[in-house]
XYZ file of C-alpha atoms in Angstrom:
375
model
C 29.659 100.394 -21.062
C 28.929 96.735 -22.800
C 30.149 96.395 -26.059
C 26.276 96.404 -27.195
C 25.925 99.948 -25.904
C 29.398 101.246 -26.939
C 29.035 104.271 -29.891
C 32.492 104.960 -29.934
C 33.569 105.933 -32.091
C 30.841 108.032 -33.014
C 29.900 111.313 -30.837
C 26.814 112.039 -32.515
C 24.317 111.179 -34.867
C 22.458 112.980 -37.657
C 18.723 112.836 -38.724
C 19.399 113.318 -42.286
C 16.077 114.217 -44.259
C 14.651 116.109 -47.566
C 12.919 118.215 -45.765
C 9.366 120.736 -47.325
C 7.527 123.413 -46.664
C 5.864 124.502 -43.758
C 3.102 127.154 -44.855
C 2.152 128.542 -48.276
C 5.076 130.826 -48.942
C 7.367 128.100 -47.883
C 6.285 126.233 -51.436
C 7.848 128.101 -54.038
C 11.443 128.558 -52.133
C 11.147 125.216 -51.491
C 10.732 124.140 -54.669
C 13.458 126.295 -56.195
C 15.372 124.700 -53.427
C 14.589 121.105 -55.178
C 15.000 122.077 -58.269
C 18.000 124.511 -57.903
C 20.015 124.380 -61.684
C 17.270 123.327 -63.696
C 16.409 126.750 -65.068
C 12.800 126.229 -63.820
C 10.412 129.330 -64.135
C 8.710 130.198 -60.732
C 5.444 129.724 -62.792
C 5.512 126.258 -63.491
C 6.989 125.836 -59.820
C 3.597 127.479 -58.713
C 1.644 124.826 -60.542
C 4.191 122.149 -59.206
C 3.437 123.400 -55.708
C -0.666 122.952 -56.246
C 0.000 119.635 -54.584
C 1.211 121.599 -51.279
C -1.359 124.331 -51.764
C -4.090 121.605 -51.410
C -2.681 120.869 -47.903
C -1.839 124.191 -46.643
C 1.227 124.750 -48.256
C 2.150 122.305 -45.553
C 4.561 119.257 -46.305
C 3.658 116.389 -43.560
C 7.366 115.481 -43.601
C 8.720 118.016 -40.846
C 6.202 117.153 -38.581
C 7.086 112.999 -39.232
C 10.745 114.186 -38.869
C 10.334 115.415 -35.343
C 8.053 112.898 -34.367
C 11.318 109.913 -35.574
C 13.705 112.618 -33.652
C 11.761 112.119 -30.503
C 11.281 108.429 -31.091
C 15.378 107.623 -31.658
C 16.188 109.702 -28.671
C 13.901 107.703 -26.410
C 15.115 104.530 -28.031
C 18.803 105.537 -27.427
C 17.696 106.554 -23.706
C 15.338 103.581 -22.391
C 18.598 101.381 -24.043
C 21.063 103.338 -22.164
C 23.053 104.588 -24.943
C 24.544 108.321 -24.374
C 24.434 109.774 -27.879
C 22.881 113.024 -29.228
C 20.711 112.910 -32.268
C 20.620 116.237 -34.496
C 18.347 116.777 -37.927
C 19.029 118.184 -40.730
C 17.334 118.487 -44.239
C 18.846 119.186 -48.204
C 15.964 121.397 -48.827
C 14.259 122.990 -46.143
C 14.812 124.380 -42.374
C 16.206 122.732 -40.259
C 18.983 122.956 -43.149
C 22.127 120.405 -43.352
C 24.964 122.713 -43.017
C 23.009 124.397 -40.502
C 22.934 121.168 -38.504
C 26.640 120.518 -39.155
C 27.807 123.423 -38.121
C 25.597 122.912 -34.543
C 27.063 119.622 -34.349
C 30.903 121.161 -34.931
C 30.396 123.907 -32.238
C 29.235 121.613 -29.886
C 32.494 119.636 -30.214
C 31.172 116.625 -32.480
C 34.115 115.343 -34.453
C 33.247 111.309 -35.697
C 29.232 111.413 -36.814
C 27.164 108.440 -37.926
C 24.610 109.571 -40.067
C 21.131 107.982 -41.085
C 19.591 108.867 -44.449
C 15.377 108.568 -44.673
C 15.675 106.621 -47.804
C 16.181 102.703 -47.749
C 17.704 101.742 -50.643
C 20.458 102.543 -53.149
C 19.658 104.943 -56.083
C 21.744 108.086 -56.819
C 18.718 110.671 -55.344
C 17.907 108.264 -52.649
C 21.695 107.764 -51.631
C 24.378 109.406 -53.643
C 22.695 113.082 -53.811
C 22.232 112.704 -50.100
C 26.254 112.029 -50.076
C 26.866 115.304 -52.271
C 24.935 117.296 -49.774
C 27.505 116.106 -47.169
C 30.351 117.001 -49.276
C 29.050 120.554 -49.767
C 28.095 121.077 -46.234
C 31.555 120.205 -45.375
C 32.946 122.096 -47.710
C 31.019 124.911 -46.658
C 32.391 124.229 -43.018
C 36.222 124.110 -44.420
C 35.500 127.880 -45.960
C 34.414 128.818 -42.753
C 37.524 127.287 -41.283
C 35.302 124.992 -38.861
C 37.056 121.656 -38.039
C 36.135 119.131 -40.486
C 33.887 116.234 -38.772
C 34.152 112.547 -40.273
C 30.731 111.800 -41.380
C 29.294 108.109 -42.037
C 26.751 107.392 -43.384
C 24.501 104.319 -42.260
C 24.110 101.077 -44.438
C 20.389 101.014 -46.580
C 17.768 99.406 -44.327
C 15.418 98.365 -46.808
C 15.588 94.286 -45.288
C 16.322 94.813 -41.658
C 13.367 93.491 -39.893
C 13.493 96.833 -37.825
C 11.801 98.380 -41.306
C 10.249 95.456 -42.585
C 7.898 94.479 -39.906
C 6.130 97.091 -39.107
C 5.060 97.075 -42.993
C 4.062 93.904 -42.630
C 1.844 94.634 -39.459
C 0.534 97.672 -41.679
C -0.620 95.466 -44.848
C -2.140 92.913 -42.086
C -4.203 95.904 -40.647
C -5.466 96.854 -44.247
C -6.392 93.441 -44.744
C -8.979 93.391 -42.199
C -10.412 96.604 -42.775
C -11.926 95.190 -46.345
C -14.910 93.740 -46.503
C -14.664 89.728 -45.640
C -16.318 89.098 -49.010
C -12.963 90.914 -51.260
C -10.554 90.422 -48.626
C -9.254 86.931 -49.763
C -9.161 88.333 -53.395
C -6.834 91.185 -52.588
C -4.273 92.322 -54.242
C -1.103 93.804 -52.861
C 0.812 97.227 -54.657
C 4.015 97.620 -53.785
C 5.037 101.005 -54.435
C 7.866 103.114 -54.555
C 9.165 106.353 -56.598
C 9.678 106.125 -59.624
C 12.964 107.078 -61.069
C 14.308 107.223 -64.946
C 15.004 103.674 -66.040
C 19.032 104.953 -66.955
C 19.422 105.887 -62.773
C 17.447 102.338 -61.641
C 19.742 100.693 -64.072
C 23.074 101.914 -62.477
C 22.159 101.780 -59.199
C 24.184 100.251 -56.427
C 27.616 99.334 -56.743
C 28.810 98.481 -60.463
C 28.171 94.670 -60.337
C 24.910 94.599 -59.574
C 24.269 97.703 -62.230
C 22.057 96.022 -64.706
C 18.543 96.290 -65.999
C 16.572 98.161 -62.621
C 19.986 98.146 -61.030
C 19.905 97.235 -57.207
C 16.871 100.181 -56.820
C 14.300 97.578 -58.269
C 16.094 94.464 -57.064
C 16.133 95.891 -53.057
C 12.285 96.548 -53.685
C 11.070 93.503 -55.037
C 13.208 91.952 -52.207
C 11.244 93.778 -49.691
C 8.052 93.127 -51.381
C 8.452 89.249 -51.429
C 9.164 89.852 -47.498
C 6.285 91.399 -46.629
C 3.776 89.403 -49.803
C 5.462 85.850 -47.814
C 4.602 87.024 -44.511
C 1.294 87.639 -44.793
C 0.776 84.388 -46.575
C 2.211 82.973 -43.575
C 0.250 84.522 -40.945
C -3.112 84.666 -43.078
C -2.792 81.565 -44.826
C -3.690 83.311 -48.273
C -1.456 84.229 -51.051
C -2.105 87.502 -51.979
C -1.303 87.913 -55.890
C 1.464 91.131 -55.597
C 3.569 93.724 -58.058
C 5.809 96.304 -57.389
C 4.580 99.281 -59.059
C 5.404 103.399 -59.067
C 3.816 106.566 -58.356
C 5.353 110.049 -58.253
C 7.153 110.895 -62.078
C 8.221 113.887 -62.524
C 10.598 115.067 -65.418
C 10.349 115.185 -69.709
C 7.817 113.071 -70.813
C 10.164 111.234 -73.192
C 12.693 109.938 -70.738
C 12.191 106.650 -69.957
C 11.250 105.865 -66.147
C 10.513 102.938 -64.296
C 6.991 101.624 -64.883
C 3.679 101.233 -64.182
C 2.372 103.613 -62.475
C 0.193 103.069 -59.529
C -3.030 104.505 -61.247
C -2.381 102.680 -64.388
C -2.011 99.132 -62.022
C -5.304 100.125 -60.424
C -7.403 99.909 -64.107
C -5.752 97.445 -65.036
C -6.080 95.193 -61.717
C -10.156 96.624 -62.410
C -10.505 95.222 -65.730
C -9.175 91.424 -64.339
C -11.580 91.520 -62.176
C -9.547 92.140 -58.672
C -11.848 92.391 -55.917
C -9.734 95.048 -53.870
C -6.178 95.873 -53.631
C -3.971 97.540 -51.018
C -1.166 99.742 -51.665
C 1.562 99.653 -50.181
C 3.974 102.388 -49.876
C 7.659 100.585 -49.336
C 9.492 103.393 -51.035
C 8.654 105.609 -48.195
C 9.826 105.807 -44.412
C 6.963 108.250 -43.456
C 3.571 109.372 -44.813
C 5.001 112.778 -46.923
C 3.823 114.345 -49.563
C 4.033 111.595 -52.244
C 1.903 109.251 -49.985
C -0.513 111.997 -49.254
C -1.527 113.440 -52.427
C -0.041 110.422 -55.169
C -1.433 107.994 -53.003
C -4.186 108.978 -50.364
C -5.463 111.417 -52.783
C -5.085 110.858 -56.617
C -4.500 106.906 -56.843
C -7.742 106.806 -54.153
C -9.927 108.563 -56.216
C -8.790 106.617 -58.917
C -10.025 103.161 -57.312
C -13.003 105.408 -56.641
C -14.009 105.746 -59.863
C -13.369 102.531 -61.005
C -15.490 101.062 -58.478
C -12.504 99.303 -56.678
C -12.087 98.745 -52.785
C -8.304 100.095 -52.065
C -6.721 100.741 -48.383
C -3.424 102.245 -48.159
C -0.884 100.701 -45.526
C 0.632 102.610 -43.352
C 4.275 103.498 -43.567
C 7.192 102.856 -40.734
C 7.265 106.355 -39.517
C 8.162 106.933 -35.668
C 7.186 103.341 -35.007
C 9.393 102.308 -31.898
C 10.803 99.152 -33.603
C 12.367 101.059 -36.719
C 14.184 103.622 -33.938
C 15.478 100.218 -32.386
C 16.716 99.103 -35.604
C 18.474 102.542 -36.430
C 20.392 101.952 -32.876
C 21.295 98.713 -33.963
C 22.638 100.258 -37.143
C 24.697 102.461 -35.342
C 26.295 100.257 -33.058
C 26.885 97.557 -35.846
C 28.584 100.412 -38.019
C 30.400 101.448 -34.566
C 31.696 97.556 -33.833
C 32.985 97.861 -37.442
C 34.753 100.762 -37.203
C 36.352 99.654 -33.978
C 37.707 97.054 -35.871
C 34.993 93.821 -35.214
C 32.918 91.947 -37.480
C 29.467 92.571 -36.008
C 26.466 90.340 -36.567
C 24.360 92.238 -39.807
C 20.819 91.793 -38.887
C 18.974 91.287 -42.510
C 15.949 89.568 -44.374
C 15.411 88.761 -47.559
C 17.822 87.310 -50.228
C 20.263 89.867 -50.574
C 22.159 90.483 -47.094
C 23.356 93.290 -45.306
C 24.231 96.225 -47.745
C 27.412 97.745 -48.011
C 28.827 100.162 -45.120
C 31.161 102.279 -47.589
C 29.506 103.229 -50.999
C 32.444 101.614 -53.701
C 33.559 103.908 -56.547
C 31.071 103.648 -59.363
C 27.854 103.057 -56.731
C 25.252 105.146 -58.100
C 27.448 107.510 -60.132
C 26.876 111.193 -60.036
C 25.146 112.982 -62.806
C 28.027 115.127 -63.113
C 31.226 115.570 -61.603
C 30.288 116.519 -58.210
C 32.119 114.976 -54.669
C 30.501 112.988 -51.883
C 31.687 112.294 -48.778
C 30.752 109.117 -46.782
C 32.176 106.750 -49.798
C 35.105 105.173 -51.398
C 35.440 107.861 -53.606
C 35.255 110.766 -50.981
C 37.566 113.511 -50.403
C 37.173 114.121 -47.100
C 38.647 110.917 -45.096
């Protein structure tokens, strides 16, 4: 096997998602599931869960999940690289320590894992690391042999991710009219998150007013705005702007919302815009409803042309940049210094998560990081 094909010396990797419900009395466990030590009553879960009752009590994200599963094995296959891919989700069947456990009995010891979240924030990247500590911990009561889990760098600027967006935004384009096209505007969006997690995310030097959260998306942004002024010849006027709060009204989070952009893009005078979800690797819930459904009818009402891009998803170039994740984590590991395949200004993220990189809300472990407990 070339070095380019060579996994070792990972035996596996892991599809790691957030996972939703699958029918209407999926939406309620599932949501307890999310929002497990909050002290939430199931009441104001049902209302939470309108969202999912609107679409059959059915999350889209399973379905997206299985769709990327089928995708990275056929990548890994056509390329010739001999490596099973397992999912697993924090909230919802197929569950993580479920899928660790699998992966244990079937002899996997070393396993690379990929995350569907792009960029560093503590939900989008340290949570995801306390889930792996607890499944493993979960495994060590059992008294399973511990695997070594990795996890995989953010993507958020490998051009495996970022060009398919830009194909996306370029399809949206020509869909307006030709008399607004020219005028369009571009939204970037992402999740929103409070202000106090964008601010410390990432590792401790770049922590910092929007922290690396905002600074990875308005990298990505200038990506995609650039290259469609470069293939279109037009400069699009752009912002990155946020959809999907959730929480106490008076905690701060990051701002403005995408519905708030949209009247105020209105009352400039924009001729159309087209939002663009970066914050997302597939069309889930908070693209469906926040976006397709609420921020459309929004535009709808105020009179303003809007197309919404489409998202990476299963698209066969982001399952070729996931292999070439894994085998530049795998030449590292082996002890070479691998080419890092990145856009943008910032460079290839960090493989290890440093002590202080998106700090935990409370004292909780996380494997796959400087500060794990489980080498």
């Amino acid at each position: 096997m070339s070095a380019q094909r060579d996994p070792a010396p990972y035996d596996a990797l892991l599809l790691l998602s957030f996972g939703g419900p699958e029918g209407p009395d999926d939406v309620v466990p599932f949501l307890e599931n999310v929002t497990r030590g909050r002290g939430i009553p199931t009441e104001r879960l049902r209302e939470v869960g309108q969202h999912y009752f609107l679409f059959g009590g059915v999350s889209p994200i399973n379905d997206q999940n299985r769709a990327l599963l089928a995708a990275l094995r056929k990548d890994f296959a056509d390329a010739g690289l001999d490596l099973p891919v397992y999912w697993g989700n924090r909230n919802w069947a197929p569950y993580l320590t479920d899928a660790l456990r699998e992966m244990v009995r079937d002899g996997r010891r070393h396993i690379a894992v990929l995350a569907t979240s792009a960029y560093a924030s503590y939900s989008g990247c340290r949570q995801y690391r306390e889930n792996l500590a607890d499944a493993l911990a979960t495994l060590e009561a059992e008294g399973l042999p511990l695997p070594r889990v990795d996890k995989l760098r953010h993507y958020f600027n490998h051009p495996g991710f970022v060009r398919p967006m830009i194909d996306g935004v370029l399809r949206s384009l020509a869909e307006l009219d030709e008399e607004v096209r020219a005028g369009a505007h571009l939204a970037f969006t992402t999740h929103s998150i409070p202000t106090a997690s964008a601010d410390t995310s990432g590792p401790v030097g770049e922590h910092g007013e929007g922290g690396a959260y905002v600074a990875e998306h308005l990298d990505t942004a200038r990506l995609i705005a650039d290259a469609v002024r470069q293939e279109t010849g037009v400069e699009h006027p752009w912002q990155l702007v946020y959809q999907s709060r959730s929480g106490a009204p008076h905690i701060p989070w990051l701002e403005p919302d995408i519905c708030d952009h949209l009247e105020e893009l209105h009352g400039v005078g924009a001729p159309a815009v087209v939002m663009v979800p970066i914050g997302f690797v597939s069309d889930h819930m908070e693209v469906l409803y926040d976006l397709d459904t609420e921020a459309t009818a929004k535009a709808a009402e105020l009179g303003l042309p809007v197309r919404r891009s489409a998202t990476v998803g299963d698209d066969p170039r982001f399952a070729a940049a996931v292999r070439d994740l894994l085998l530049e984590r795998a030449a590292a590991e082996r002890g070479s210094a691998p080419e890092r395949c990145a856009l943008g200004s910032l460079g290839p993220s960090h493989d290890l998560c440093p002590v202080g990189c998106c700090p935990a809300r409370s004292e909780r472990p996380a494997a796959a990081g400087a500060d794990s407990p489980y080498a």
